[in-house]
Tab-separated table of C-alpha atoms and ligand atoms in Angstrom:
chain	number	residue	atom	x	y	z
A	1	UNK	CA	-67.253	-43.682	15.759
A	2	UNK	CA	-70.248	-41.660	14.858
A	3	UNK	CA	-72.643	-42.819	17.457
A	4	UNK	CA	-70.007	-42.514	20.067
A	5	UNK	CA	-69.276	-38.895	19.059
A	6	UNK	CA	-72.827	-37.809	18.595
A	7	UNK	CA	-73.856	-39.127	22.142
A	8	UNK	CA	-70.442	-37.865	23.885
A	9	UNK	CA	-71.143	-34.270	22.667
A	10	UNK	CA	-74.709	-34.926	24.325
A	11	UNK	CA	-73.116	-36.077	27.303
A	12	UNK	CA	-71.001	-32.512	27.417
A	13	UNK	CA	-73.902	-30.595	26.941
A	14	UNK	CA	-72.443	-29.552	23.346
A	15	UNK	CA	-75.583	-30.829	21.503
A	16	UNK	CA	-77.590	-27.877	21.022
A	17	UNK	CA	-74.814	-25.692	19.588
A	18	UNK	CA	-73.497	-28.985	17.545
A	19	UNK	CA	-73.437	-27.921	13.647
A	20	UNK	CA	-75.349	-30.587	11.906
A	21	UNK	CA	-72.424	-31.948	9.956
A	22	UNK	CA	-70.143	-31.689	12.765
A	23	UNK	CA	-70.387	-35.889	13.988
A	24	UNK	CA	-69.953	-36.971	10.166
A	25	UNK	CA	-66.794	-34.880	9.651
A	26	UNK	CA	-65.224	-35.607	12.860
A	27	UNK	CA	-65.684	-39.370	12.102
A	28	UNK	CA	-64.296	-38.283	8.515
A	29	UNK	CA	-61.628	-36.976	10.664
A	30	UNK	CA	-60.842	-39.451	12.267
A	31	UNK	CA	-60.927	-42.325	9.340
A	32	UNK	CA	-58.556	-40.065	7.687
A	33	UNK	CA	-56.016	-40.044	10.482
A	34	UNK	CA	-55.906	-43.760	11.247
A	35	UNK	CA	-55.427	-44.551	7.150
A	36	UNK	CA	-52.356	-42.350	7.508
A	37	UNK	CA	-50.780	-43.508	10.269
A	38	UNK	CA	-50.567	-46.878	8.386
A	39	UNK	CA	-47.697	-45.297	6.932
A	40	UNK	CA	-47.030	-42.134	8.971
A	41	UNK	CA	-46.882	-41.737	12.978
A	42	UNK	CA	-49.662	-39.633	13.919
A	43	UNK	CA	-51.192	-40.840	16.571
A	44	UNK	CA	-50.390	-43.877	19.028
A	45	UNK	CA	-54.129	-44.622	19.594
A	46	UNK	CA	-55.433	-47.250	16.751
A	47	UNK	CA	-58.703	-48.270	17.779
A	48	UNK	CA	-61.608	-46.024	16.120
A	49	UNK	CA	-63.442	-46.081	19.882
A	50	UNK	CA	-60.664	-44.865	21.392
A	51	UNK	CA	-59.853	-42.402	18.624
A	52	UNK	CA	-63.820	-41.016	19.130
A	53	UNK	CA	-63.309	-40.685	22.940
A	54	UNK	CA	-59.208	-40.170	23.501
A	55	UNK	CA	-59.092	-37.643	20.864
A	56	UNK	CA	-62.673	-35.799	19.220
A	57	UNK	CA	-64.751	-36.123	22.776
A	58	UNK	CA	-61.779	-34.848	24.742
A	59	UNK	CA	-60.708	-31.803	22.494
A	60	UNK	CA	-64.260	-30.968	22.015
A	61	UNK	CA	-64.969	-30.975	25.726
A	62	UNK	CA	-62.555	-27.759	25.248
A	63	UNK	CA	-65.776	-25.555	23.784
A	64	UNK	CA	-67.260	-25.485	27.418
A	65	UNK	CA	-64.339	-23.110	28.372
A	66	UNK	CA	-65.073	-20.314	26.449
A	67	UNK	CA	-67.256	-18.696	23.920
A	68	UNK	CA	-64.699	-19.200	20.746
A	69	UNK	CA	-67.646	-17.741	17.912
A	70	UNK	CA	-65.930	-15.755	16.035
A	71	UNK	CA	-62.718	-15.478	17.320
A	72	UNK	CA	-58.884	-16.437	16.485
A	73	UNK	CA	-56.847	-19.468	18.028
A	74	UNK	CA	-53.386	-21.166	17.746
A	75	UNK	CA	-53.083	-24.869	18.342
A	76	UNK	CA	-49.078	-24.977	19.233
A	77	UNK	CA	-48.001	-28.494	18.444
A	78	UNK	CA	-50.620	-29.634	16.865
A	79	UNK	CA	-49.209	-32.896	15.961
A	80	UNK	CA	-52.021	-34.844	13.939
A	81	UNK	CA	-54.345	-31.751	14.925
A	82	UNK	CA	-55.741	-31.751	18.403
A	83	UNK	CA	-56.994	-29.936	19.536
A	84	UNK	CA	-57.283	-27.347	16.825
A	85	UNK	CA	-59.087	-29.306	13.798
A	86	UNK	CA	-62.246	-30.675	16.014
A	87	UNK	CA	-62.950	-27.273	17.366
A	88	UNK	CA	-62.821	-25.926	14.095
A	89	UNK	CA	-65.258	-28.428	12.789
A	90	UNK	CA	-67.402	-28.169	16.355
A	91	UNK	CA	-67.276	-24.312	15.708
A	92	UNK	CA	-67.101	-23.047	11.994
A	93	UNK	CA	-66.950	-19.797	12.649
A	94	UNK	CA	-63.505	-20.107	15.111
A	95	UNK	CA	-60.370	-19.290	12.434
A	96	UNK	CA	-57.351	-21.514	13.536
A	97	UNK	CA	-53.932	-21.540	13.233
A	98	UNK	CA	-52.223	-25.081	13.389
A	99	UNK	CA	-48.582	-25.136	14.061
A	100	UNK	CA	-45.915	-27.563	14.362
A	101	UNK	CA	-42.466	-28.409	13.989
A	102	UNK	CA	-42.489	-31.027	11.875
A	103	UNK	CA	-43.310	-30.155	8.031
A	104	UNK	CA	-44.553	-33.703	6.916
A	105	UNK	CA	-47.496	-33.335	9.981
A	106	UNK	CA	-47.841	-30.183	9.146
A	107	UNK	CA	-48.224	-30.833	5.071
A	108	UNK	CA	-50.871	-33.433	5.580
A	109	UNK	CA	-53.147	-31.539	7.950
A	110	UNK	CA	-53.457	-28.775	5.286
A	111	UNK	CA	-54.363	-31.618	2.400
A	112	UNK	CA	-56.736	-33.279	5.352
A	113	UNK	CA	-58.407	-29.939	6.121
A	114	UNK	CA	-58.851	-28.974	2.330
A	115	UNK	CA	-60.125	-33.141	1.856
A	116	UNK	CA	-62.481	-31.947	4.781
A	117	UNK	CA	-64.031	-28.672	3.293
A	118	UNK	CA	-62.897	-26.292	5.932
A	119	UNK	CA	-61.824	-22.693	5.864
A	120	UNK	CA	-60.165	-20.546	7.670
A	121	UNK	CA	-57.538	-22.867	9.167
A	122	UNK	CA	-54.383	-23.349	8.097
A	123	UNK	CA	-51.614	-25.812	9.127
A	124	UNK	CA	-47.769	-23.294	9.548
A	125	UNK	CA	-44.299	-25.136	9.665
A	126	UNK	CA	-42.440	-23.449	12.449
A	127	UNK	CA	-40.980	-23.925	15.998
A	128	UNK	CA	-43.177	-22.289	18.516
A	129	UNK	CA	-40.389	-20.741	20.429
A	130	UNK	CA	-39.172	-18.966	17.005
A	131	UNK	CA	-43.011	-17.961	15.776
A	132	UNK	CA	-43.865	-16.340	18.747
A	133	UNK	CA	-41.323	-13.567	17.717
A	134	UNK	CA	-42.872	-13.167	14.560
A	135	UNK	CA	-44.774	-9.854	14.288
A	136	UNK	CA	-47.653	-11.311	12.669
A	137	UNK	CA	-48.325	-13.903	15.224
A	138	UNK	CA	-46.801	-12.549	18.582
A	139	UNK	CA	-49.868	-11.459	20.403
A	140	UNK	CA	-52.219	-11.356	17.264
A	141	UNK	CA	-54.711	-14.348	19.104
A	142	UNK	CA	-58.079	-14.627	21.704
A	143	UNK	CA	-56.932	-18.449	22.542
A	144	UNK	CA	-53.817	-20.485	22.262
A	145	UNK	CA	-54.369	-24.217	23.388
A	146	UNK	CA	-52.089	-27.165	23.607
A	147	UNK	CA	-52.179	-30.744	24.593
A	148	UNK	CA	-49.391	-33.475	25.170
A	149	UNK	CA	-46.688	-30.721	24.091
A	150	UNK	CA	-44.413	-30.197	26.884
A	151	UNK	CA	-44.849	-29.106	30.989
A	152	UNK	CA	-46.918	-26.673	31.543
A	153	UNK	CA	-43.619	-24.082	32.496
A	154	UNK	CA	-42.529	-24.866	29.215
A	155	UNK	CA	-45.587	-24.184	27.613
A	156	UNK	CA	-46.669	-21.233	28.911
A	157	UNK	CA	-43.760	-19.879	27.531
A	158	UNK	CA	-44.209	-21.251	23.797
A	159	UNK	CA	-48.124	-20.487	24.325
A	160	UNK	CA	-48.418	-17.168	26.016
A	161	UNK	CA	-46.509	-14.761	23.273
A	162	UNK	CA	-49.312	-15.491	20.509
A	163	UNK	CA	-51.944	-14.302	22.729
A	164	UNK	CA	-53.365	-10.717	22.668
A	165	UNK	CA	-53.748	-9.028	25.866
A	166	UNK	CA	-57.620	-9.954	26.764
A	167	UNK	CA	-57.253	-13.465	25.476
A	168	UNK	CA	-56.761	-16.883	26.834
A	169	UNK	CA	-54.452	-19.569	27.077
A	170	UNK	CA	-55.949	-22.692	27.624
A	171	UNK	CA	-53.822	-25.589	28.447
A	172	UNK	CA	-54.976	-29.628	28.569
A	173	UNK	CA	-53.681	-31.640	31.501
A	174	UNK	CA	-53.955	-34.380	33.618
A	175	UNK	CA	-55.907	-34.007	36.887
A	176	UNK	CA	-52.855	-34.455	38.765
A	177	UNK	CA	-50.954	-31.301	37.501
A	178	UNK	CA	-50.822	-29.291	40.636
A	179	UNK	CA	-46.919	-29.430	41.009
A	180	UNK	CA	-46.862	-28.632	37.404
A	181	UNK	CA	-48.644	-25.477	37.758
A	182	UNK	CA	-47.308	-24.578	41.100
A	183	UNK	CA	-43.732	-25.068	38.786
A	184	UNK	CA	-45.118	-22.652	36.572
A	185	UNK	CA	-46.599	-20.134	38.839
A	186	UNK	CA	-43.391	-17.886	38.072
A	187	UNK	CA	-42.760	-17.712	34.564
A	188	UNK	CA	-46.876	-17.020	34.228
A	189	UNK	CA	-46.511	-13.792	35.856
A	190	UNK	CA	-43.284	-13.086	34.085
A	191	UNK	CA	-45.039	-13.908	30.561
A	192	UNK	CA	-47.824	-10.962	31.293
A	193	UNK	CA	-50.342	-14.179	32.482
A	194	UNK	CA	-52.330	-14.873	35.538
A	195	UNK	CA	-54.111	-18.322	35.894
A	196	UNK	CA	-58.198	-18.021	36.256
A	197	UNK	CA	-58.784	-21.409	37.185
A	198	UNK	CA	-59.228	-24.754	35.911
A	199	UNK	CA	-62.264	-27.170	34.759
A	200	UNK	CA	-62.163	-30.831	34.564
A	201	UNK	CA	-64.092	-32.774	32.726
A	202	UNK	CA	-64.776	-36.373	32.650
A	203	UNK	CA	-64.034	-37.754	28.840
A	204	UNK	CA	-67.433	-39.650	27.996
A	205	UNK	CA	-67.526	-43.113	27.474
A	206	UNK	CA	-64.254	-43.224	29.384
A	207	UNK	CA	-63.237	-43.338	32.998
A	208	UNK	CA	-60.396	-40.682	32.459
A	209	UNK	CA	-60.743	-37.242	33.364
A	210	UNK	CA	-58.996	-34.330	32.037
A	211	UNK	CA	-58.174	-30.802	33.309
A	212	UNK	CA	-57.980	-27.479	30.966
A	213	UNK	CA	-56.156	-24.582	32.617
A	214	UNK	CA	-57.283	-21.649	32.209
A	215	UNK	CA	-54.727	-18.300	32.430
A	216	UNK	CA	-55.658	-14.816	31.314
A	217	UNK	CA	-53.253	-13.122	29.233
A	218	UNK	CA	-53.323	-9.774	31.413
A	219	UNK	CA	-50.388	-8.353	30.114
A	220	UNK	CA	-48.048	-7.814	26.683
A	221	UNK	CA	-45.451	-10.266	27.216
A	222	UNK	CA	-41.801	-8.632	27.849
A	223	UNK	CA	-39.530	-8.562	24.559
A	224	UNK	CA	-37.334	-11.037	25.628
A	225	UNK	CA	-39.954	-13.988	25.791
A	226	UNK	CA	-39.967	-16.340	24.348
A	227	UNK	CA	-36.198	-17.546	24.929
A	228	UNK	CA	-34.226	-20.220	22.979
A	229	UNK	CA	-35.324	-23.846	23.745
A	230	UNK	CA	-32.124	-24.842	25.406
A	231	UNK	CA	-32.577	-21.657	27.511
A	232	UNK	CA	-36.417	-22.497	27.921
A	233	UNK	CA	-35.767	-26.512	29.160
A	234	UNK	CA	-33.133	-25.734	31.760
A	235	UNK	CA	-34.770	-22.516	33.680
A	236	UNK	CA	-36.472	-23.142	36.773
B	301	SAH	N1	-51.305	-31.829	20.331
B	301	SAH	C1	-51.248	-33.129	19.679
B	301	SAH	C2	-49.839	-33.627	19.417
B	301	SAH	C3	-48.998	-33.944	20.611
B	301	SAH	S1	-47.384	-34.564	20.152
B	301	SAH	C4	-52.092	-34.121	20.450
B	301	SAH	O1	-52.539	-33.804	21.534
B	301	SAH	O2	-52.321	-35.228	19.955
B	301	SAH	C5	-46.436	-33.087	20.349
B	301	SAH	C6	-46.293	-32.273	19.062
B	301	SAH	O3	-45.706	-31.031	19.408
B	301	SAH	C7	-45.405	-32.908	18.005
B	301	SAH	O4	-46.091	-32.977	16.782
B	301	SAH	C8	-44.185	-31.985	17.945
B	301	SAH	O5	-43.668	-31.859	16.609
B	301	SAH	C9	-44.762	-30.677	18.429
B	301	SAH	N2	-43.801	-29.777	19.086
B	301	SAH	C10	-43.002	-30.074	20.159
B	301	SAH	N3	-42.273	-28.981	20.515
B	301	SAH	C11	-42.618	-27.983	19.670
B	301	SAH	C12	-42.208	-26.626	19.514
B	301	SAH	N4	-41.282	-26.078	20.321
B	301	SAH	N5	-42.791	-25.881	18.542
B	301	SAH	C13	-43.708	-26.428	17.723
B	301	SAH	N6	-44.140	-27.724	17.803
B	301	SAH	C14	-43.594	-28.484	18.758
């Protein structure tokens, strides 16, 4: 895994800004996750390769969207932690805010992160829709991110609310999400977003390519998003 991360980092120009310790702990990472999922489901992806490229490579290739030294981010649905826990360990100085609905996920990233040495991230129980009304995460970050949580209308709606005015929501997709974000066009504007753009990336090692959407939170979000999931799923 090590070799595979170190030279995919290279191949997305991330070298030079690469903490030393950064390829050992993401392999550390990694090793961690797959003994887990012996007897947890974390992650459908079982082969360490795959887990270098699928998973470290393409949430890394996230820190050539944005300067995140320094700054705050959410990960909403984290899952088994991606993309919040590599960017944490490909930028120290980024504090991160895991969160997921399910408390046994969310109970073993915090042990993993401690096992792992890192501060300033922490792994919160809660469902996205719900925390996003909570004073002291409603509009309190520079980033949100999410991958493989729900469609991109959907997800602007559980993403947007945590981000400060200023800030960024930046969403990983497939390169074929064009419907989904003409879909979503709507509810961005409604949220108090406006999409910048998007960068793909090819995942190295891999012939897959990813997208990241990029949309600008422009505007406080209205008081009455987010709604209620059921609400949420069925607007158009
Ligand atoms: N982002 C990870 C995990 C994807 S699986 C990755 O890319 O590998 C989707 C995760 O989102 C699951 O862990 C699920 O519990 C969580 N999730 C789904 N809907 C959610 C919601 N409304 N609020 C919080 N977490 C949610």
């Amino acid at each position: 895994m090590r070799e595979l991360i170190e030279t995919g980092l290279a191949q997305l120009g991330l070298a030079p800004q690469t903490p030393p310790a950064a390829p050992a702990q993401l392999e550390r990472f990694g090793r961690l996750l797959l003994e887990k999922n012996q007897v947890m489901n974390l992650t459908a992806i079982t082969d360490p390769a795959d887990v270098a490229t699928l998973h470290m490579l393409d949430c890394a290739a996230l820190l050539t969207c944005g300067d995140f030294g320094g700054k705050t981010l959410i990960d909403v649905g984290t899952g088994a932690g991606f993309p919040g826990v590599p960017l944490k360990i490909l930028e120290p100085t980024l504090t991160v805010t895991l969160l997921d609905a399910l408390g046994k996920r969310v109970d073993w990233l915090n042990e993993t992160c401690h096992a792992l040495g890192l501060e300033g991230i922490a792994a919160v129980h809660g469902r996205a829709e719900e925390a996003g009304r909570e004073a002291q995460l409603r509009e309190r970050f520079d980033f949100a991110t999410a991958r493989a949580v729900a469609e991109l209308r959907v997800l602007c709606e559980l993403c947007l609310p945590f981000v400060r005015p200023g800030g960024f929501f930046l969403a990983m997709k497939g390169t074929d999400c064009q419907q989904e974000l003409d879909r979503a066009l709507p509810v961005i504007q409604a949220l108090g977003g406006a999409v910048e753009g998007w960068r793909d990336y090819a995942i190295p090692h891999t012939h897959v390519s990813h997208r990241v959407i990029i949309v600008k939170k422009t505007a406080e979000t209205p008081f009455q998003y987010p709604r209620r999931w059921a609400k949420i799923q069925k607007a158009s």
